[in-house]
Amino acid sequence: MPLFGRRKKQTEVAEQPEPEAPRLPDPPAPSINGLRSMQDHRDYLLSLVEPLPPFGQNLIEAQGLSLCEDIVSHIDLPGFDNSAMDGYAVRCADVAEAAEDNPVDLPVVGEIAAGDGDLPPLAAGTVVKIMTGAPVPDGAEAVIPYEGTNRGSETVRIFAPGQPGLNIRRRGEDVTAGTLLLNEGDLVAPRNVGLMAGVGIDKVLARPRPRVVVISTGSELVQPGNPLTGGGQIYDSNSYLLAAAAKAAGAQVYRVGLVSDDPDEIKQTISDQLVRADLLVSSGGVSQGDYDLVKSVLPELGLTDFTEVAMQPGKPQGFGLIGEHPDDRVPMIMVPGNPVSAFVSFEAFVRPVIRKLMGVEPYVRPSERAFATKAIRSVKGKLQLARGIVTADAGGRRTVELVGGHGSHLMGDLARANALVLLGPETEVVPAGQPVAVWMLADG
Ligand code: AMP
Ligand code: MG
């Protein structure tokens, strides 16, 4: 028996499969000249992130967020009949004959200001002074504005009649209790913030702004505001560019700034940031160069996918789920360092991921149509994301012209552009007058 038992145990141990190293789900196969298409890469990244869990947000924080509950009013708005003007609350019968040449004098028995309550009813043959927003007492049927009176204090002379309801805002005429104000999934606009406050709501269930940590890598980088001291130094524009773009997309941004091309510094900085990030975005270090260290050290920190995408600019791309614990991994998008490549990569991949984390659809910027004013040349084999200026022609039709050259270092041209022009891998030339797809960069 003991022998049998021991043998059995050995057999079981031998049959145990090697635990597989965790890795990302299989990425999509290359589809364009051995490269991954932009859409495939974006869909892959989107499949690896989930919307952030919602929680109760203070109303003011909720602006721009996606609601995770229906919002119903529990009160009427207005909550009580109130005056729309400063004037005198009257019974209509008392002023029925009032006119410029036939004024009516009535005693003023009191004054009601906004915020007053517990009002005695208005007796026949009397009026009460009333301010805008003040509750209308029982018995009062109309408000004669100051302009139709001599503004008297003890007695008032009234020169105009009033029909029932004149200058009275009725209880519930705006919103009645039980009305559905907003639907789950709606984005909270400033007007909605005002409405919800108006019905007494101070918190809503919404997905939070993703906390996006932005890091630039490169030993050549200098923090703006400091002098450039060495020959090959440049200012770090990408951490600002990406942080600003992430903020415009709705994120709460932490710009870490620059990290040199030192493996330990890169690892340490990224590890330190995980705790406060829903998404990490880095620039630089993902190409084929000797100092492209993001690509070489990141696999030590989590599950990664480095690839080449059939797009220009923005060909080298990296993605990771960073962190040791499977339940606690933070998505990271690693974009190339040339500023135009970084920005185009942001538009293509980072912005959709931020929107998915926020639960705001559509994740992808809708492409719109603009007509080329001049012929546009493209390079076959890759999706070109050229910078363009879109304007409306005399007939209100949207037209587009490319701005500047193809170089992915041309930041001046990028800043002048207001659109990205998408020229498909098949496109060689778009003749003047023909439509092209554009992404309008209206929100920054
Ligand atoms: P990399 O992707 O690191 O090979 O960088 C490509 C090019 O972009 C190089 O010319 C870098 O100097 C430049 N670059 C990288 N990072 C930044 C940055 N944060 N700001 C401006 N230019 C950068
Ligand atoms: Mg670099």
XYZ file of C-alpha atoms and ligand atoms in Angstrom:
468
model
C 0.000 0.000 0.000
C 2.646 2.531 0.984
C 4.618 1.737 -2.158
C 1.534 1.990 -4.326
C 0.664 5.260 -2.685
C 4.117 6.664 -3.312
C 4.090 5.647 -6.933
C 0.743 7.232 -7.486
C 1.991 10.449 -6.012
C 5.016 10.468 -8.292
C 2.818 9.918 -11.331
C 0.604 12.820 -10.315
C 3.566 15.144 -9.905
C 4.951 14.129 -13.280
C 1.603 14.912 -14.937
C 1.330 18.410 -13.488
C 1.586 20.817 -16.440
C 4.166 23.585 -16.201
C 2.366 26.723 -14.973
C 2.116 28.995 -17.982
C 3.660 32.425 -17.687
C 0.819 34.935 -17.822
C 0.621 36.851 -21.052
C -1.727 39.117 -22.926
C -4.425 37.531 -25.054
C -3.217 36.852 -28.577
C -2.931 40.073 -30.531
C -4.512 40.381 -33.969
C -2.505 39.015 -36.871
C -0.757 41.486 -39.158
C -3.001 42.424 -42.043
C -1.258 45.133 -44.056
C 2.215 44.381 -45.481
C 3.164 42.401 -42.410
C 1.955 45.171 -40.067
C -1.054 45.436 -37.787
C -3.793 47.773 -38.966
C -4.546 50.818 -36.846
C -8.089 49.640 -36.312
C -6.998 46.144 -35.242
C -4.511 47.582 -32.780
C -7.080 49.982 -31.357
C -9.701 47.235 -31.049
C -7.122 45.046 -29.317
C -6.316 47.731 -26.762
C -10.007 48.450 -26.240
C -10.623 44.748 -25.614
C -8.051 44.845 -22.798
C -9.542 47.693 -20.773
C -12.877 47.951 -18.990
C -14.857 51.036 -17.975
C -13.954 52.178 -14.455
C -16.469 51.281 -11.752
C -18.868 54.121 -10.979
C -19.211 55.807 -7.620
C -21.065 58.720 -6.079
C -19.609 61.927 -7.493
C -20.210 65.384 -6.181
C -22.364 67.216 -8.650
C -19.663 69.657 -9.693
C -17.232 66.807 -10.358
C -19.811 65.021 -12.476
C -19.687 67.477 -15.356
C -18.485 65.668 -18.477
C -18.894 62.241 -16.881
C -21.133 59.404 -17.960
C -24.079 58.764 -15.640
C -24.604 55.269 -14.294
C -28.141 55.870 -13.059
C -31.371 57.457 -14.221
C -31.991 60.797 -12.563
C -35.565 61.448 -11.450
C -36.809 64.643 -9.855
C -38.419 64.169 -6.478
C -39.846 67.657 -6.368
C -41.873 70.032 -8.497
C -40.062 72.921 -10.112
C -41.071 75.611 -9.295
C -41.919 74.150 -5.933
C -44.671 76.748 -5.296
C -46.527 79.447 -7.210
C -44.236 82.477 -7.240
C -43.961 85.908 -8.738
C -42.155 86.444 -12.039
C -41.839 90.206 -11.418
C -41.350 92.768 -8.703
C -44.809 94.292 -8.242
C -48.109 93.852 -6.411
C -50.061 90.648 -5.972
C -53.749 91.364 -6.594
C -57.152 89.774 -6.937
C -58.166 90.247 -10.570
C -61.636 91.555 -9.767
C -60.078 94.483 -7.845
C -58.135 95.737 -10.876
C -60.486 94.650 -13.675
C -61.252 98.251 -14.674
C -57.759 99.682 -14.069
C -56.315 101.688 -16.949
C -53.986 104.656 -17.565
C -56.946 107.020 -17.467
C -58.827 105.036 -14.817
C -56.354 104.173 -12.053
C -57.454 102.095 -9.087
C -56.158 102.840 -5.562
C -55.751 99.870 -3.223
C -54.266 99.475 0.280
C -50.914 97.676 0.499
C -51.234 95.234 3.409
C -47.717 93.817 3.402
C -44.613 92.858 1.534
C -43.390 89.407 0.509
C -39.733 88.810 -0.354
C -38.094 85.748 -1.896
C -37.684 83.214 0.905
C -40.723 84.313 2.935
C -43.213 81.646 3.980
C -46.384 81.113 6.053
C -48.286 83.844 4.286
C -51.776 84.977 5.233
C -54.244 84.812 2.330
C -54.817 88.020 0.385
C -58.118 89.590 1.387
C -60.425 91.074 -1.256
C -59.845 94.789 -1.848
C -56.183 94.667 -0.773
C -52.846 94.080 -2.455
C -49.461 92.952 -1.214
C -46.086 94.060 -2.493
C -44.225 91.074 -3.887
C -40.681 90.461 -5.156
C -39.499 88.207 -7.960
C -39.366 84.600 -6.758
C -41.475 85.267 -3.655
C -44.394 82.899 -3.004
C -47.783 84.154 -4.135
C -50.286 84.110 -1.233
C -53.561 82.253 -1.488
C -56.225 84.439 -3.020
C -53.819 86.447 -5.188
C -54.439 85.785 -8.867
C -52.011 88.067 -10.701
C -48.969 90.258 -10.185
C -49.084 93.812 -11.523
C -45.454 94.818 -12.131
C -44.064 98.067 -10.714
C -44.225 99.558 -14.212
C -48.055 99.430 -14.079
C -48.230 101.258 -10.742
C -47.002 104.347 -8.879
C -44.962 102.013 -6.586
C -46.905 103.235 -3.535
C -46.106 101.924 -0.059
C -49.278 102.261 1.973
C -51.628 102.689 -0.929
C -50.752 101.876 -4.482
C -52.222 103.377 -7.633
C -52.634 100.719 -10.310
C -52.922 101.638 -13.988
C -53.321 98.223 -15.578
C -55.645 95.232 -15.225
C -54.386 91.699 -14.598
C -55.713 88.419 -15.991
C -55.559 85.316 -13.782
C -52.017 83.953 -13.779
C -50.376 87.143 -15.041
C -46.700 87.124 -13.943
C -47.205 84.039 -11.804
C -44.919 81.044 -12.289
C -46.985 77.981 -11.494
C -45.857 75.139 -9.278
C -44.559 72.264 -11.415
C -44.826 74.122 -14.731
C -41.125 73.454 -15.410
C -40.588 69.982 -13.931
C -43.074 67.802 -12.056
C -42.063 65.390 -9.316
C -41.360 61.979 -10.886
C -40.015 63.391 -14.168
C -37.022 61.556 -15.643
C -34.400 64.266 -16.036
C -31.459 62.264 -17.358
C -30.883 58.711 -18.500
C -28.172 56.312 -17.513
C -25.353 56.758 -20.025
C -26.009 60.465 -20.575
C -23.071 62.816 -20.339
C -23.525 65.450 -17.678
C -23.445 68.906 -19.278
C -23.230 72.140 -17.262
C -26.964 72.711 -17.865
C -27.710 69.301 -16.348
C -25.578 70.165 -13.331
C -27.753 73.238 -12.847
C -30.989 71.303 -13.245
C -29.970 68.592 -10.789
C -28.906 71.203 -8.247
C -32.264 72.913 -8.875
C -34.126 69.793 -7.787
C -31.883 69.302 -4.770
C -29.529 66.571 -5.983
C -25.919 66.930 -4.817
C -24.398 63.574 -5.814
C -24.765 61.261 -8.782
C -23.493 57.820 -9.630
C -21.002 58.261 -12.466
C -17.790 56.790 -13.757
C -14.854 58.858 -12.548
C -12.319 60.645 -14.677
C -9.521 58.172 -15.365
C -6.291 59.130 -13.621
C -3.771 59.271 -16.438
C -0.061 59.422 -15.612
C 2.106 60.829 -18.416
C 5.843 60.162 -18.629
C 8.394 61.247 -21.241
C 11.534 59.197 -21.715
C 14.773 60.399 -23.271
C 18.168 61.476 -21.954
C 18.127 64.429 -24.354
C 15.074 65.974 -22.671
C 15.072 69.118 -20.572
C 12.181 70.384 -18.506
C 10.779 73.595 -20.093
C 11.671 76.644 -18.046
C 15.284 75.536 -17.681
C 18.150 76.483 -20.006
C 19.342 74.045 -22.654
C 22.945 73.448 -21.654
C 24.207 70.649 -23.871
C 24.385 70.581 -27.663
C 21.914 67.768 -28.212
C 19.314 68.763 -25.650
C 15.700 69.500 -26.477
C 12.727 70.513 -24.389
C 10.275 67.838 -23.321
C 7.178 68.782 -25.240
C 5.494 65.390 -25.232
C 4.593 65.113 -21.586
C 2.837 68.475 -21.926
C 1.241 67.598 -25.260
C -0.028 64.242 -24.037
C -1.110 65.584 -20.662
C -3.060 68.405 -22.312
C -4.654 66.031 -24.818
C -5.601 63.593 -22.034
C -7.116 66.425 -20.040
C -9.105 67.559 -23.070
C -10.332 63.975 -23.448
C -11.706 64.108 -19.891
C -8.912 62.553 -17.840
C -7.487 63.683 -14.554
C -3.850 64.034 -15.456
C -0.608 63.596 -13.525
C 2.304 64.777 -15.634
C 5.373 63.112 -14.212
C 7.627 64.716 -16.778
C 10.839 63.300 -18.008
C 12.860 60.193 -17.262
C 16.275 59.551 -18.805
C 17.098 56.493 -20.883
C 18.235 54.537 -17.874
C 16.634 51.140 -17.330
C 16.490 51.384 -13.551
C 15.115 54.900 -13.577
C 12.438 53.922 -16.092
C 11.425 50.874 -14.056
C 11.452 52.733 -10.762
C 9.420 55.660 -12.084
C 6.782 53.461 -13.666
C 6.514 51.212 -10.604
C 6.135 54.265 -8.362
C 3.316 55.654 -10.490
C 1.164 52.526 -10.650
C -0.575 53.302 -7.394
C -2.247 56.445 -8.693
C -2.855 55.493 -12.317
C -5.832 54.111 -14.183
C -3.752 54.485 -17.342
C -0.066 55.171 -17.934
C 1.089 56.881 -21.096
C 4.760 57.119 -21.988
C 6.496 58.641 -24.956
C 9.767 57.603 -26.530
C 11.865 54.493 -26.413
C 9.682 52.116 -28.422
C 11.551 52.104 -31.756
C 14.542 50.049 -32.836
C 17.288 52.322 -31.449
C 19.953 51.223 -28.978
C 18.481 53.481 -26.314
C 14.851 52.533 -26.872
C 14.676 51.178 -23.384
C 10.966 51.325 -22.697
C 10.645 48.461 -25.102
C 13.379 46.427 -23.439
C 12.556 46.989 -19.745
C 8.757 47.064 -19.692
C 8.346 43.304 -20.168
C 9.960 42.988 -16.723
C 7.126 44.987 -15.184
C 4.086 43.309 -16.679
C 2.467 41.802 -19.754
C 3.405 43.697 -22.891
C 2.808 43.861 -26.606
C 5.235 45.784 -28.801
C 4.276 45.963 -32.416
C 4.380 47.895 -35.647
C 1.211 49.451 -36.919
C 0.574 50.237 -40.565
C 0.262 53.936 -39.952
C 2.413 56.993 -40.466
C 3.368 58.570 -38.205
C 3.075 56.300 -35.182
C 4.369 52.990 -36.501
C 6.069 51.602 -33.358
C 3.550 51.053 -30.583
C 3.665 49.445 -27.191
C 0.961 48.343 -24.801
C 1.144 46.718 -21.428
C -0.838 45.612 -18.430
C 1.699 46.652 -15.848
C 2.009 45.382 -12.291
C 2.639 42.107 -10.506
C -0.832 41.183 -9.367
C -3.244 39.911 -11.994
C -6.203 41.803 -10.492
C -4.306 44.997 -10.161
C -2.606 45.605 -13.471
C -2.644 49.078 -14.961
C -2.927 49.558 -18.715
C -0.027 51.434 -20.266
C 0.232 52.839 -23.778
C 3.739 53.520 -25.014
C 3.901 55.872 -27.958
C 6.906 56.912 -30.052
C 8.813 60.061 -29.149
C 8.495 62.292 -32.165
C 5.897 64.810 -31.064
C 3.642 64.421 -34.099
C 3.843 60.631 -33.782
C 3.020 60.945 -30.109
C -0.004 63.106 -30.821
C -1.288 60.956 -33.670
C -0.856 57.876 -31.464
C -2.802 59.657 -28.759
C -5.675 60.271 -31.160
C -5.580 56.761 -32.553
C -5.195 54.788 -29.323
C -5.012 56.752 -26.096
C -8.125 58.860 -26.543
C -10.345 55.854 -27.342
C -8.977 54.033 -24.286
C -9.608 57.044 -22.044
C -13.173 57.217 -23.337
C -13.729 53.531 -22.725
C -12.423 53.894 -19.153
C -14.914 56.742 -18.744
C -17.697 54.750 -20.370
C -18.243 57.503 -22.924
C -19.242 56.415 -26.399
C -18.295 56.606 -29.163
C -14.813 55.584 -28.095
C -13.398 56.425 -31.516
C -13.575 59.941 -32.886
C -16.109 59.875 -35.723
C -14.496 60.545 -39.080
C -16.061 63.305 -41.116
C -15.846 64.289 -44.774
C -13.960 67.220 -46.197
C -13.185 68.046 -49.811
C -9.555 68.494 -50.862
C -8.913 72.003 -52.183
C -5.682 70.800 -53.820
C -4.547 67.319 -54.809
C -3.293 65.393 -51.773
C -0.420 62.952 -52.236
C -0.123 59.965 -49.958
C 2.216 57.023 -49.495
C 0.768 53.637 -50.380
C 0.883 50.737 -47.951
C 0.141 52.557 -44.715
C -2.614 54.671 -43.309
C -1.330 58.243 -43.396
C -2.557 60.599 -40.716
C -1.635 63.925 -42.238
C -2.183 67.264 -40.580
C -4.807 69.456 -42.220
C -6.618 72.729 -41.933
C -10.341 72.366 -42.453
C -12.417 75.392 -43.370
C -15.853 75.917 -44.838
C -16.055 77.202 -48.427
C -18.521 79.880 -49.587
C -21.285 77.270 -49.909
C -20.700 76.035 -46.339
C -19.026 72.868 -47.596
C -16.138 71.578 -45.498
C -12.821 71.755 -47.350
C -9.362 70.658 -46.323
C -5.788 71.490 -47.182
C -2.701 69.798 -45.783
C -0.482 71.860 -43.575
C 3.296 71.570 -43.713
C 5.317 68.499 -44.489
C 5.265 64.829 -43.604
C 7.966 65.017 -40.898
C 6.825 63.743 -37.556
C 8.972 66.352 -35.780
C 7.012 69.292 -37.264
C 5.315 70.617 -34.142
C 4.606 74.056 -35.589
C 2.520 72.524 -38.351
C 0.740 70.249 -35.894
C -0.232 73.216 -33.782
C -1.598 75.075 -36.831
C -3.676 72.081 -37.956
C -7.248 71.607 -36.773
C -7.754 68.160 -38.247
C -6.040 64.889 -38.999
C -6.574 63.721 -42.565
C -6.907 59.943 -42.890
C -5.506 58.604 -46.143
C -5.989 54.834 -46.420
C -3.215 52.376 -47.304
C -4.534 52.146 -50.861
C -4.467 55.879 -51.466
C -1.740 57.396 -53.634
C -3.369 60.640 -54.575
C -6.647 62.334 -53.802
C -7.493 64.678 -56.707
C -8.614 68.218 -55.917
C -12.351 68.357 -55.252
C -12.547 64.777 -53.949
C -13.621 63.965 -50.376
C -11.299 62.627 -47.686
C -11.963 61.422 -44.144
C -10.878 63.773 -41.365
C -10.823 63.731 -37.592
C -11.759 67.189 -36.397
C -9.660 68.152 -33.395
C -12.260 70.543 -32.039
C -11.839 69.682 -28.363
C -8.146 70.387 -28.406
P 12.308 58.062 -29.593
O 10.919 57.579 -29.891
O 12.630 58.011 -28.157
O 13.307 57.351 -30.441
O 12.349 59.594 -30.014
C 12.151 59.964 -31.364
C 12.431 61.421 -31.551
O 11.536 62.192 -30.777
C 13.818 61.864 -31.139
O 14.238 62.877 -32.048
C 13.585 62.464 -29.775
O 14.560 63.402 -29.444
C 12.234 63.064 -29.922
N 11.561 63.094 -28.633
C 11.460 62.053 -27.794
N 10.792 62.391 -26.673
C 10.457 63.688 -26.827
C 9.768 64.610 -26.004
N 9.283 64.262 -24.814
N 9.587 65.871 -26.451
C 10.082 66.216 -27.661
N 10.728 65.396 -28.474
C 10.946 64.138 -28.071
Mg 14.340 58.264 -27.036
